[in-house]
XYZ file of C-alpha atoms in Angstrom:
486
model
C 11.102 18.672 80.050
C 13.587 20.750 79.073
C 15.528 23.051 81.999
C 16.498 26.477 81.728
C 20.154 26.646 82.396
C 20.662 30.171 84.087
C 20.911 33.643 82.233
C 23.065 32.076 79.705
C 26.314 33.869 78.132
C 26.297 37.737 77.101
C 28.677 38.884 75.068
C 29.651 39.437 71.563
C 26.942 37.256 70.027
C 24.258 38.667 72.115
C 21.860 40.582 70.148
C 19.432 41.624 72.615
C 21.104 44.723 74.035
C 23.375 47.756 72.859
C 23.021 50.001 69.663
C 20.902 48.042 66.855
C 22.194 49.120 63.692
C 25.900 48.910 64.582
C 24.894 44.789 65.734
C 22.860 44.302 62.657
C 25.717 45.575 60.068
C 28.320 43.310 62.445
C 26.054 40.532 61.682
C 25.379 41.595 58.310
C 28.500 41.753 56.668
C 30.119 38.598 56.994
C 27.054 36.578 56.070
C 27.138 39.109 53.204
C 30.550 37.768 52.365
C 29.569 34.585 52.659
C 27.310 34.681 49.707
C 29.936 36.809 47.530
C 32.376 34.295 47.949
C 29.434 31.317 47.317
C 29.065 32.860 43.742
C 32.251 33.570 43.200
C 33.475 30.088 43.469
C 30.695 28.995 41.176
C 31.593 31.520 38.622
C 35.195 30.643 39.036
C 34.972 26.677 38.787
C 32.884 27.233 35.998
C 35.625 29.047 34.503
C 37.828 26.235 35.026
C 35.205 23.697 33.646
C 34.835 25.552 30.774
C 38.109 26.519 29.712
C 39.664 22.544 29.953
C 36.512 20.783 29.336
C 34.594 22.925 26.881
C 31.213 24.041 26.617
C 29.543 20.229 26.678
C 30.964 19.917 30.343
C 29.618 23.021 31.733
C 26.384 22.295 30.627
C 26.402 19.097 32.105
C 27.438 21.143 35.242
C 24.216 23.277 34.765
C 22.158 20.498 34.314
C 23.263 18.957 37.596
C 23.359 22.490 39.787
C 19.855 22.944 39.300
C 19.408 19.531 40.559
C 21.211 20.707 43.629
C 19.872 24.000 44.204
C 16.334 22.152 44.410
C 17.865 20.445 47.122
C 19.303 23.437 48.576
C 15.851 25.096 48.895
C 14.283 22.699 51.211
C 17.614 22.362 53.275
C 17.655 26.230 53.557
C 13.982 25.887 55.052
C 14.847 23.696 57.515
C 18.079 25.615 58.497
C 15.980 28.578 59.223
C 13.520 27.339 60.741
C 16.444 26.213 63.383
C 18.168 29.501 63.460
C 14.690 30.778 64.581
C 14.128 28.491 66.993
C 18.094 28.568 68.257
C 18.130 32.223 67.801
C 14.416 32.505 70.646
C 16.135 29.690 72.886
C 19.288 31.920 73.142
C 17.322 35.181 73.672
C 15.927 33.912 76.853
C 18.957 32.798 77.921
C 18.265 28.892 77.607
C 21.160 26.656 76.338
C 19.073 23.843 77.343
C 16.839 24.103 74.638
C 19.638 25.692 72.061
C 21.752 22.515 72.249
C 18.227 20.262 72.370
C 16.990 22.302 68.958
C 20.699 21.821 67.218
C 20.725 18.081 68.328
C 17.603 17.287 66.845
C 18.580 19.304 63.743
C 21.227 17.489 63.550
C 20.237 13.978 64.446
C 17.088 14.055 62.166
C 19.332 15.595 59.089
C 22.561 13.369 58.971
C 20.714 10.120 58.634
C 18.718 11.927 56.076
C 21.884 13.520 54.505
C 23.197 10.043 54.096
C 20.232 8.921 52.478
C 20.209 11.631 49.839
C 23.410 11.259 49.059
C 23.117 7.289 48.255
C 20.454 7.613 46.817
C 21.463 10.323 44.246
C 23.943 8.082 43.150
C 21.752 5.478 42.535
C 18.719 7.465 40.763
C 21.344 9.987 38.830
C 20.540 8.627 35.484
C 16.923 9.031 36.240
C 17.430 12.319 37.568
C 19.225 13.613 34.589
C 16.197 11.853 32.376
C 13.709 13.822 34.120
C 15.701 17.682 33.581
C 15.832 16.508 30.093
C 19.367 16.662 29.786
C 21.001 17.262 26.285
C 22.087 13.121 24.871
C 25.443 14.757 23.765
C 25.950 16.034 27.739
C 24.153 12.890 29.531
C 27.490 11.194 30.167
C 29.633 14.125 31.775
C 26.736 15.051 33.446
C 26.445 11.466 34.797
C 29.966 11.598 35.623
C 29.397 15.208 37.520
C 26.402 14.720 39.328
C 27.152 10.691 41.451
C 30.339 12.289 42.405
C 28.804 15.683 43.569
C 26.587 13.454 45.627
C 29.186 12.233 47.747
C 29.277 16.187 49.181
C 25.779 16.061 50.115
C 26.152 14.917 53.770
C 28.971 17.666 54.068
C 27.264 20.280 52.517
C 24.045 19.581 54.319
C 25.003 19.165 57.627
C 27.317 21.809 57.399
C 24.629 24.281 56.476
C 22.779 23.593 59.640
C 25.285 24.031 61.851
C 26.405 27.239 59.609
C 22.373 28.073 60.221
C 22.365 26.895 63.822
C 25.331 29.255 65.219
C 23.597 32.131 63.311
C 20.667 31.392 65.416
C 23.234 32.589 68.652
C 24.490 35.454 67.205
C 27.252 34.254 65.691
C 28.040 34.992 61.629
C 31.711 35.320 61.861
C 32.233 31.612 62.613
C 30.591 30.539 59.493
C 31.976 32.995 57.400
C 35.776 31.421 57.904
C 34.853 28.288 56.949
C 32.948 29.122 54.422
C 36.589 30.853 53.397
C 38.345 27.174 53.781
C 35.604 25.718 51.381
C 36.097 28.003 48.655
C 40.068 28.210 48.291
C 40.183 24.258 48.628
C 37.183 23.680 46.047
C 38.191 26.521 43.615
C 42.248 25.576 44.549
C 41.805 21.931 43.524
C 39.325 22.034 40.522
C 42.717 22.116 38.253
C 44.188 20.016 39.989
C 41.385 16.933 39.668
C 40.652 18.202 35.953
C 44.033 17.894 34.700
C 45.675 15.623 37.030
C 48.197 17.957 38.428
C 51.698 16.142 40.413
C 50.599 12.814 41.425
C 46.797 13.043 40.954
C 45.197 11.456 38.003
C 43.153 13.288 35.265
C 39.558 12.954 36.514
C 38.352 15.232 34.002
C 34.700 16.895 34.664
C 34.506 13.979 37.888
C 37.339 15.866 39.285
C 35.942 19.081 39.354
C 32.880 17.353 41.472
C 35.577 15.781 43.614
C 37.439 19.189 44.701
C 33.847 19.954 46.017
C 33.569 16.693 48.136
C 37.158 17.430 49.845
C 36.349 20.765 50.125
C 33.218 20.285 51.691
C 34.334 17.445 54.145
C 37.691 19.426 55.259
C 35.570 22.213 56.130
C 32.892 20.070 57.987
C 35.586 18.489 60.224
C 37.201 22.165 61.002
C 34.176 23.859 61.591
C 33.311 21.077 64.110
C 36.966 21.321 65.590
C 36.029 24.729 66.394
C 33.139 24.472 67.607
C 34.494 22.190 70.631
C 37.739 24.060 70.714
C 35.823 27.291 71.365
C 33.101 25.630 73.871
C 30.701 27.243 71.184
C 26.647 27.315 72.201
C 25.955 24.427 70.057
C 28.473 21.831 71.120
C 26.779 18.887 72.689
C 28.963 17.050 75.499
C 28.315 14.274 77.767
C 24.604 13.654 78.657
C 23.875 16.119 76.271
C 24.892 13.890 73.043
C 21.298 12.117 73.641
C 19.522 15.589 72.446
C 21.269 14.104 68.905
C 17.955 11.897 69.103
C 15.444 13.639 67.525
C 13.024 15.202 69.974
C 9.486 15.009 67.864
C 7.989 18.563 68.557
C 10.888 20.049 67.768
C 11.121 18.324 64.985
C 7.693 18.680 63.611
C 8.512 22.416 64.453
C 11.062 22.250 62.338
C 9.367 20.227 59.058
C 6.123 22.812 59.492
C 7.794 26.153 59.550
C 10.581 25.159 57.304
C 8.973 23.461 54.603
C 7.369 26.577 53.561
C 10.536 28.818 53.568
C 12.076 26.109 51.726
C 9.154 26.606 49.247
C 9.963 30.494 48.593
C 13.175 29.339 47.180
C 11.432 27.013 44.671
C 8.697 29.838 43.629
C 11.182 32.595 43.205
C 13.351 29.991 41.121
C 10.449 28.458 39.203
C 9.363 32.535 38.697
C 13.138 32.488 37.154
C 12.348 30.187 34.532
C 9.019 31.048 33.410
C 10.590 34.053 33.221
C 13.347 32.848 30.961
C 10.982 30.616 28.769
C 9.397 34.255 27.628
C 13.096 35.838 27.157
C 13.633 33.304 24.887
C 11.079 33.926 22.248
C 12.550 37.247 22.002
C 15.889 35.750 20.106
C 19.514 34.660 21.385
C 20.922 38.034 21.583
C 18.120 39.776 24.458
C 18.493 35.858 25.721
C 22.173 36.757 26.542
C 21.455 39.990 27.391
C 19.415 39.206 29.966
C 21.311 36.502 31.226
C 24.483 38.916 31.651
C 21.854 41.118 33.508
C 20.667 38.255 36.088
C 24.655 37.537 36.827
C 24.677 41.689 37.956
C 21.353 41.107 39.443
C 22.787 38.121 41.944
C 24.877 40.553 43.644
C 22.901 43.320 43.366
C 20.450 40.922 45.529
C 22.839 39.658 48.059
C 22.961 43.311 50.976
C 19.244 42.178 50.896
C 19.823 38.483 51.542
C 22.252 39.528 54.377
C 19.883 41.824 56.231
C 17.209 39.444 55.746
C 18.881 37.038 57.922
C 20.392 39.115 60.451
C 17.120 40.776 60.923
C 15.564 37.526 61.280
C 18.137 36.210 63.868
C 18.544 39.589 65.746
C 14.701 39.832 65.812
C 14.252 35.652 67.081
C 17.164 36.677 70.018
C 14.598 39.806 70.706
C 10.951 38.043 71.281
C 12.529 34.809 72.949
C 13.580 37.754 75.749
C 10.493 39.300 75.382
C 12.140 42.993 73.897
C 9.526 43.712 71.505
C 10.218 47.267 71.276
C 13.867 46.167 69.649
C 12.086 44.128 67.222
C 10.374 47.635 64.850
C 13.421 49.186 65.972
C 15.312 46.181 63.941
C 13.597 46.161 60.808
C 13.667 50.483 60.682
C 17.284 49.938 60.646
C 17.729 46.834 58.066
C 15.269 48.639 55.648
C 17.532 51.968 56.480
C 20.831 49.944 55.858
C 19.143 48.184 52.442
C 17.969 51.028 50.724
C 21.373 52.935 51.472
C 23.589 50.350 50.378
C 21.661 49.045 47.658
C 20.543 51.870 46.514
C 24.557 52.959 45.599
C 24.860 49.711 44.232
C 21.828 50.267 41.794
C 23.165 54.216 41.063
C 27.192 52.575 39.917
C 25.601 49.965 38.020
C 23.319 52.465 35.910
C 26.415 54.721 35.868
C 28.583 52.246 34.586
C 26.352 49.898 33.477
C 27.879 49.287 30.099
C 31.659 48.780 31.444
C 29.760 45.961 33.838
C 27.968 44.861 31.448
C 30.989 44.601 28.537
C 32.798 42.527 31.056
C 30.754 39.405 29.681
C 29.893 40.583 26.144
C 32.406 42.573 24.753
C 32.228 46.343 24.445
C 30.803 45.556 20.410
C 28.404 42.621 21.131
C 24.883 43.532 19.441
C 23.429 42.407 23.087
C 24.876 44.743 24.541
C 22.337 47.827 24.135
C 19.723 45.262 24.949
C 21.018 44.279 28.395
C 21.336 48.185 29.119
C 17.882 48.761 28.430
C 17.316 45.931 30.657
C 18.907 47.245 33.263
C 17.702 51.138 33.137
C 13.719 49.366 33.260
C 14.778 46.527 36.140
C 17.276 47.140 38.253
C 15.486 49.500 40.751
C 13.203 47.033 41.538
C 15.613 45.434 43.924
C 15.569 48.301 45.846
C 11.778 47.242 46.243
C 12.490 43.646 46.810
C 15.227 44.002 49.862
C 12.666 46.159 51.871
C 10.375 42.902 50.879
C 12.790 40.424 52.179
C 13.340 42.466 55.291
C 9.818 42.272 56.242
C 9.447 39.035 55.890
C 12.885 38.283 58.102
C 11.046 39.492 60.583
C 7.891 38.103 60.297
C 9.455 34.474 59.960
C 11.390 35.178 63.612
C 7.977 34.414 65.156
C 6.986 31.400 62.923
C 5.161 33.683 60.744
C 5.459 31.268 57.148
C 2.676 30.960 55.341
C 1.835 34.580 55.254
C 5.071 35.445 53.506
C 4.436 32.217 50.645
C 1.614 33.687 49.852
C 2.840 36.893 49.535
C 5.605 35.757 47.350
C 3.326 33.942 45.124
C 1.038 36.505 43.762
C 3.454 38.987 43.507
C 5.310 36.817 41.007
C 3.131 34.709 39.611
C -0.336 36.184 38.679
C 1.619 39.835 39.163
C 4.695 39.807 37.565
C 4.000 36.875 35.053
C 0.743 38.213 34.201
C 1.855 41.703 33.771
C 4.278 40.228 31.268
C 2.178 38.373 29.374
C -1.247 40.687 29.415
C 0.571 43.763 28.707
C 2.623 42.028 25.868
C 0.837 43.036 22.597
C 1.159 46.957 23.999
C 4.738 47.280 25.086
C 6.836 44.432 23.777
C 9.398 42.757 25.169
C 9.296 46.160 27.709
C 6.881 44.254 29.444
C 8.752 41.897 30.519
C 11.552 44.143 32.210
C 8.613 46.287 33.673
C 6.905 42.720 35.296
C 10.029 42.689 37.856
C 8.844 46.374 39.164
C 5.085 45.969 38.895
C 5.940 42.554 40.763
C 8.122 44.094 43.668
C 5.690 46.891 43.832
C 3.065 44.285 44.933
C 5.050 42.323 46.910
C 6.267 45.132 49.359
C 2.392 46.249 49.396
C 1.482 43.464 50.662
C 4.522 42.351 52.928
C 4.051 46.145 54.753
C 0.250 45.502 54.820
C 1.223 41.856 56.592
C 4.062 43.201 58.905
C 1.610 46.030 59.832
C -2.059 44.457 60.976
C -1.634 40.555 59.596
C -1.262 39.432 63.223
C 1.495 37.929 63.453
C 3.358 38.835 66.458
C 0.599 36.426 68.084
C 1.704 33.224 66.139
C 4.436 30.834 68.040
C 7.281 28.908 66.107
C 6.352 25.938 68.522
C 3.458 25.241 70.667
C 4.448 26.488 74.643
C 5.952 23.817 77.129
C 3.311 22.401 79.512
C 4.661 24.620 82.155
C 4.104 27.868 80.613
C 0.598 26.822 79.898
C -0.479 26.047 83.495
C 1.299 29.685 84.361
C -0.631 31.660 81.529
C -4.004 29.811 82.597
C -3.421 30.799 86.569
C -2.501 34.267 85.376
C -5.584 34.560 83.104
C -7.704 32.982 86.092
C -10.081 35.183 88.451
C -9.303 35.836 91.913
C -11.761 33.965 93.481
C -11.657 31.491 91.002
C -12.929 30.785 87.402
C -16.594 30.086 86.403
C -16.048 27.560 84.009
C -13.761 25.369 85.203
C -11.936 23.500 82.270
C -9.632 20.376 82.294
């Protein structure tokens, strides 16, 4: 039974008292770093892939990425549904059951880790079968994918501890490390590629391998600091048996995350159906559009980054019982979201075709397309952030399902079928419309959910044995109940 172990710390990572907005932005910001400088070193080691290795090895990159994003999506679930759980634990003030939830997190996902990653290396060939990889790519791909493999208990592991001190409050922490990933991977791509001083050529293997020492070096530091700076989820003496998975928790964990994990792959999946329609429309509103998605990914990330600091500040809030914080929250990320993305989408119309000649070239025949594009799309992420928001919130109580669901229609039978029914009318129009008529839905029915779908009264885990006994005793009559039950 797990023991509450006093009020716990206050202090710069509590998010359960002093002014809201000015906390949520703190939080905000460097997890909103975190994701620029994600993309950013994709974009740039793609850069470096493509420019030594030429246009076979960064589709073989492609090829494998998506193999890893799929991945991703389920690990994300999981990571959330701990920084939910961590983030309630430390807004009642119990370490106890922070270090029990990041233990089990842990000891249930490194074993696991370990697996994928042999594993990958075994079935890569099969993998790359079943994405259909291009014959005249299969072998760099090969190459690029067993080695990327090796990264996956880094990269894994590290994202939920990255998840887990998010859970206390804590987004600055992450966001260095996150720093010492990206200059090593993007620092040493060249280096592995070309076989720089003393190191071999590797070619497109090498870029893979800057990842795996990037992603190990920054494992090891991260935990360094952790234990240097007595952080919430170091485990120490006794406490190193909470790395044995404790079962609820963990069932917790598979039955709230698998479902956020499964957003990822519906939005994605969305993506390609998406792009399987783009395509009929010729190469040039192809590239168009896919110039407009690479604007789109940061237009997207403000959004991201209130999502989860909503969701944390809001998990700190109802594990100490402050409900009235928890509207007050979400006002002020949906305040914060349309303000700063709302700029974002005014410069981008503004100077939308200086953006946009960045990847085409300011006489590229795609390039009036992708404008277009972009004056019929691009304020549906406006739309979509306020969506996101909502359901940050909604997921700090355990709230899943409702939010899957949500995300479903609004891209599938919505924005899909908008695309296709309205086809023969407006053209390929309707296909740039589908991403408003789709957000439209989605925030209609994520305000309709936040607002009477209940689910302030759902739990992330079932109550401890304790808390039962108290609630029936309270809910008991004074002279004693009628029906007496077991």
């Amino acid at each position: 039974m797990a023991t509450r172990a006093g009020p716990g710390p206050r202090g710069r990572h509590d998010l359960t008292e002093g002014p809201i907005g000015k906390a949520l932005l703190a939080f905000a910001l460097p997890t909103l770093l975190s994701s620029i400088l994600q993309s950013l070193n994709g974009s740039i080691n793609a850069i470096w892939v493509g420019r030594f290795l030429g246009e076979q090895a960064l589709a073989a990159t492609s090829n494998a990425n998506l193999t890893m994003f799929l991945l991703m999506a389920f690990v994300f679930g999981f990571g959330m549904a701990a920084t939910v759980l961590i983030g309630q634990a430390f807004g009642r003030r119990d370490m106890d059951s922070v270090r029990r939830t990041i233990g089990t997190a842990i000891g249930s996902f490194a074993p696991f880790a370990a697996l994928i990653g042999l594993l990958g290396w075994i079935f890569a060939p099969d993998l790359l079968r079943l994405l259909a990889t291009p014959a005249e790519s299969a072998a760099l791909a090969l190459a690029y994918l067993r080695v990327i493999f090796i990264a996956m208990p880094p990269i894994l592991i590290a994202v939920v501890l990255i998840m887990g001190l998010r859970g206390t409050g804590d987004s600055i922490s992450p966001m260095w490390f996150m720093i010492v990933a990206v200059v090593l991977d993007s620092g040493l791509n060249p280096v592995f590629i070309l076989g720089l001083g003393p190191i071999p050529a590797m070619g497109i293997a090498g870029s893979a391998m800057a990842t795996v020492i990037a992603n190990y070096a920054a494992l090891i530091g991260l935990l360094f600091y952790i234990y240097v700076r007595d952080l919430s989820v170091r485990l120490r003496g006794p406490e190193l048996r909470y790395l044995i998975p404790d079962r609820q928790l963990l069932k917790t964990m598979i039955v709230k995350g698998f479902p956020m994990g499964l957003q990822m792959i519906v939005i994605s999946s969305s993506g390609l159906a998406t792009l399987g329609l783009v395509n009929r429309e010729g190469v040039e509103t192809t590239a168009a559009f896919g110039v407009a998605m690479q604007l789109w990914t940061y237009l997207q990330m403000p959004a991201m980054a209130l999502g989860a600091a909503c969701s944390a500040m809001a998990a700190q809030n109802i594990g100490a019982g402050k409900w009235e914080r928890v509207g007050a929250i979400t006002r002020s990320a949906i305040t914060y979201n349309l303000l700063i993305t709302g700029v974002l989408v005014v410069l981008l119309i503004a100077f939308d075709r200086a953006a946009l000649a960045l990847f085409l070239g300011g006489g590229s025949p795609a390039l009036p397309i992708a404008q277009h594009i972009q004056l019929l799309a691009t304020w549906s992420f406006l739309l979509f952030g306020v969506t996101m928001i909502l359901f940050g919130t909604v997921r700090a109580n355990g709230a899943v399902i409702g939010p899957l669901i949500i995300l479903f229609i609004g891209l599938y039978p919505v924005r899909l079928g908008f695309a296709l029914g309205a086809y023969h009318w407006l053209g390929a129009d309707s296909i740039w419309l589908s991403f408003t008529v789709g957000s439209l839905a989605n925030l209609a029915l994520a305000a309709a959910y936040y607002l009477h779908g209940g689910w302030r009264k759902a739990r992330m885990q079932p109550p401890p044995r304790e808390e039962l006994v108290e609630e029936a005793q309270a809910d008991a009559e004074p002279g004693g109940r009628l029906n007496p039950t077991a």
